[in-house]
Amino acid sequence: MFDATLLGESCHQLTTRLDAADTFGRWAALVPELTAEESVSTIAGVFAALVASAPPERWDDLLWSLLRLAAADGGDQRDAVLVVLHAVAGGASRLVHRGFDEGLVLGELTIRIRTYPWRTRRRAVAANLLLDTEHALCCEVSPAWMRTRGRARRVKEIPVPMIPGVLDEHADVESPVDAGEDDLDLVDLLLWAERTGVVDTRGLSMLVGYHCGRDATGAGHDHVARVFGVNVRTSKRRCTATLEALRAAAPRYLAS
């Protein structure tokens, strides 16, 4: 099962911290649509409302609001990324059960959350997010899938339950720093690096894409060149620069 505690906090810990800081009120000021559900006034209330039996429109209102907050071109709220990851853990677990690596699912899902097109997609939000993630994963594992879409099983367009869990933070991804397992949360490092301007979103996506392509097919830079529309030389340059920036900034991250 898709497990999320190595995101840094369990769902309960995350909810407790955010509600203690009145995060819901601050987020509601940024995205008023978050208050569309009158009975919801806390982050704990958001999770309580996002159950499998909830009406689809409730999922759409709440999850869309969270995705707008989490998107790099929206509210750019790191904690909102974590809330969404916990909220869709049940749907992500189905991708893991289909054979996708947990670390790969986590990385791709995080990218899709940060780049979610919230301006144009306000319906079937959970399904859109998971389908986009599945599509990207299929392309990562087998680029030929683009030509044989009918062979890939699809995530059903239904709300997904919130099921807390744990992800392998070191899953087949070379760590950008030499740190003990207790010192480094890889996902948090990457989000911190993007948020503080250490790396840009495109460079970070290219680095993740390189590792995913390398591990899946052995063609890391060829994969990045094809997906991002650049040549292999550019892929090598951007990935190397991003990795060096992460390594150089790691002491600042660990000290923060």
mmCIF file of N, CA, C and O in Angstrom, residues 185-218:
data_model
loop_
_atom_site.group_PDB
_atom_site.id
_atom_site.type_symbol
_atom_site.label_atom_id
_atom_site.label_comp_id
_atom_site.label_asym_id
_atom_site.label_seq_id
_atom_site.Cartn_x
_atom_site.Cartn_y
_atom_site.Cartn_z
ATOM 1 N N ASP A 185 15.116 13.991 4.424
ATOM 2 C CA ASP A 185 13.832 13.676 3.826
ATOM 3 C C ASP A 185 13.930 14.189 2.394
ATOM 4 O O ASP A 185 13.886 15.390 2.136
ATOM 5 N N LEU A 186 14.101 13.275 1.439
ATOM 6 C CA LEU A 186 14.410 13.652 0.068
ATOM 7 C C LEU A 186 13.320 14.522 -0.547
ATOM 8 O O LEU A 186 13.605 15.528 -1.192
ATOM 9 N N VAL A 187 12.050 14.141 -0.335
ATOM 10 C CA VAL A 187 10.959 14.930 -0.903
ATOM 11 C C VAL A 187 10.968 16.346 -0.330
ATOM 12 O O VAL A 187 10.834 17.329 -1.060
ATOM 13 N N ASP A 188 11.148 16.450 0.977
ATOM 14 C CA ASP A 188 11.166 17.767 1.610
ATOM 15 C C ASP A 188 12.338 18.596 1.102
ATOM 16 O O ASP A 188 12.213 19.808 0.886
ATOM 17 N N LEU A 189 13.483 17.952 0.883
ATOM 18 C CA LEU A 189 14.652 18.660 0.340
ATOM 19 C C LEU A 189 14.345 19.246 -1.034
ATOM 20 O O LEU A 189 14.650 20.406 -1.313
ATOM 21 N N LEU A 190 13.725 18.438 -1.899
ATOM 22 C CA LEU A 190 13.431 18.911 -3.249
ATOM 23 C C LEU A 190 12.426 20.057 -3.236
ATOM 24 O O LEU A 190 12.578 21.043 -3.967
ATOM 25 N N LEU A 191 11.391 19.940 -2.390
ATOM 26 C CA LEU A 191 10.405 21.017 -2.283
ATOM 27 C C LEU A 191 11.048 22.282 -1.717
ATOM 28 O O LEU A 191 10.767 23.395 -2.173
ATOM 29 N N TRP A 192 11.908 22.112 -0.713
ATOM 30 C CA TRP A 192 12.612 23.247 -0.124
ATOM 31 C C TRP A 192 13.500 23.924 -1.160
ATOM 32 O O TRP A 192 13.531 25.156 -1.261
ATOM 33 N N ALA A 193 14.224 23.129 -1.946
ATOM 34 C CA ALA A 193 15.139 23.679 -2.950
ATOM 35 C C ALA A 193 14.380 24.478 -4.003
ATOM 36 O O ALA A 193 14.828 25.548 -4.433
ATOM 37 N N GLU A 194 13.218 23.975 -4.416
ATOM 38 C CA GLU A 194 12.422 24.705 -5.395
ATOM 39 C C GLU A 194 11.843 25.979 -4.774
ATOM 40 O O GLU A 194 11.872 27.056 -5.384
ATOM 41 N N ARG A 195 11.328 25.867 -3.558
ATOM 42 C CA ARG A 195 10.680 27.004 -2.904
ATOM 43 C C ARG A 195 11.664 28.138 -2.641
ATOM 44 O O ARG A 195 11.306 29.325 -2.749
ATOM 45 N N THR A 196 12.897 27.805 -2.302
ATOM 46 C CA THR A 196 13.884 28.829 -1.952
ATOM 47 C C THR A 196 14.689 29.311 -3.152
ATOM 48 O O THR A 196 15.577 30.149 -3.006
ATOM 49 N N GLY A 197 14.392 28.781 -4.331
ATOM 50 C CA GLY A 197 15.074 29.237 -5.531
ATOM 51 C C GLY A 197 16.420 28.590 -5.775
ATOM 52 O O GLY A 197 17.174 29.036 -6.656
ATOM 53 N N VAL A 198 16.751 27.554 -5.020
ATOM 54 C CA VAL A 198 18.012 26.840 -5.242
ATOM 55 C C VAL A 198 18.011 26.210 -6.635
ATOM 56 O O VAL A 198 19.023 26.229 -7.346
ATOM 57 N N VAL A 199 16.864 25.652 -7.025
ATOM 58 C CA VAL A 199 16.687 25.093 -8.360
ATOM 59 C C VAL A 199 15.348 25.570 -8.905
ATOM 60 O O VAL A 199 14.460 25.963 -8.145
ATOM 61 N N ASP A 200 15.192 25.547 -10.235
ATOM 62 C CA ASP A 200 13.902 25.907 -10.806
ATOM 63 C C ASP A 200 13.101 24.642 -11.084
ATOM 64 O O ASP A 200 13.641 23.526 -11.090
ATOM 65 N N THR A 201 11.800 24.810 -11.293
ATOM 66 C CA THR A 201 10.908 23.658 -11.464
ATOM 67 C C THR A 201 11.308 22.811 -12.659
ATOM 68 O O THR A 201 11.310 21.581 -12.593
ATOM 69 N N ARG A 202 11.665 23.442 -13.768
ATOM 70 C CA ARG A 202 12.019 22.688 -14.975
ATOM 71 C C ARG A 202 13.289 21.865 -14.753
ATOM 72 O O ARG A 202 13.356 20.694 -15.114
ATOM 73 N N GLY A 203 14.289 22.488 -14.149
ATOM 74 C CA GLY A 203 15.526 21.751 -13.897
ATOM 75 C C GLY A 203 15.304 20.579 -12.969
ATOM 76 O O GLY A 203 15.856 19.489 -13.170
ATOM 77 N N LEU A 204 14.474 20.786 -11.935
ATOM 78 C CA LEU A 204 14.179 19.711 -10.993
ATOM 79 C C LEU A 204 13.415 18.593 -11.686
ATOM 80 O O LEU A 204 13.696 17.409 -11.483
ATOM 81 N N SER A 205 12.444 18.951 -12.537
ATOM 82 C CA SER A 205 11.674 17.944 -13.267
ATOM 83 C C SER A 205 12.572 17.150 -14.207
ATOM 84 O O SER A 205 12.411 15.940 -14.357
ATOM 85 N N MET A 206 13.522 17.823 -14.825
ATOM 86 C CA MET A 206 14.447 17.133 -15.734
ATOM 87 C C MET A 206 15.327 16.149 -14.965
ATOM 88 O O MET A 206 15.578 15.029 -15.431
ATOM 89 N N LEU A 207 15.771 16.554 -13.771
ATOM 90 C CA LEU A 207 16.610 15.656 -12.969
ATOM 91 C C LEU A 207 15.825 14.424 -12.535
ATOM 92 O O LEU A 207 16.318 13.299 -12.639
ATOM 93 N N VAL A 208 14.579 14.622 -12.057
ATOM 94 C CA VAL A 208 13.737 13.492 -11.682
ATOM 95 C C VAL A 208 13.454 12.618 -12.894
ATOM 96 O O VAL A 208 13.511 11.382 -12.828
ATOM 97 N N GLY A 209 13.158 13.254 -14.034
ATOM 98 C CA GLY A 209 12.898 12.497 -15.255
ATOM 99 C C GLY A 209 14.107 11.686 -15.698
ATOM 100 O O GLY A 209 13.969 10.567 -16.197
ATOM 101 N N TYR A 210 15.301 12.251 -15.522
ATOM 102 C CA TYR A 210 16.520 11.519 -15.876
ATOM 103 C C TYR A 210 16.659 10.239 -15.063
ATOM 104 O O TYR A 210 16.903 9.158 -15.602
ATOM 105 N N HIS A 211 16.490 10.352 -13.739
ATOM 106 C CA HIS A 211 16.620 9.177 -12.881
ATOM 107 C C HIS A 211 15.542 8.143 -13.174
ATOM 108 O O HIS A 211 15.809 6.943 -13.216
ATOM 109 N N CYS A 212 14.308 8.623 -13.400
ATOM 110 C CA CYS A 212 13.220 7.692 -13.708
ATOM 111 C C CYS A 212 13.483 6.968 -15.022
ATOM 112 O O CYS A 212 13.325 5.752 -15.121
ATOM 113 N N GLY A 213 13.898 7.717 -16.042
ATOM 114 C CA GLY A 213 14.174 7.102 -17.335
ATOM 115 C C GLY A 213 15.362 6.161 -17.287
ATOM 116 O O GLY A 213 15.351 5.086 -17.886
ATOM 117 N N ARG A 214 16.378 6.563 -16.538
ATOM 118 C CA ARG A 214 17.563 5.707 -16.408
ATOM 119 C C ARG A 214 17.232 4.384 -15.741
ATOM 120 O O ARG A 214 17.649 3.314 -16.185
ATOM 121 N N ASP A 215 16.462 4.451 -14.662
ATOM 122 C CA ASP A 215 16.138 3.241 -13.908
ATOM 123 C C ASP A 215 15.158 2.353 -14.658
ATOM 124 O O ASP A 215 15.187 1.129 -14.528
ATOM 125 N N ALA A 216 14.254 2.969 -15.449
ATOM 126 C CA ALA A 216 13.226 2.180 -16.127
ATOM 127 C C ALA A 216 13.725 1.574 -17.426
ATOM 128 O O ALA A 216 13.432 0.419 -17.742
ATOM 129 N N THR A 217 14.475 2.354 -18.211
ATOM 130 C CA THR A 217 14.866 1.886 -19.547
ATOM 131 C C THR A 217 16.367 1.957 -19.797
ATOM 132 O O THR A 217 16.838 1.454 -20.811
ATOM 133 N N GLY A 218 17.112 2.622 -18.899
ATOM 134 C CA GLY A 218 18.548 2.789 -19.117
ATOM 135 C C GLY A 218 18.873 3.983 -19.989
ATOM 136 O O GLY A 218 20.044 4.266 -20.238
#
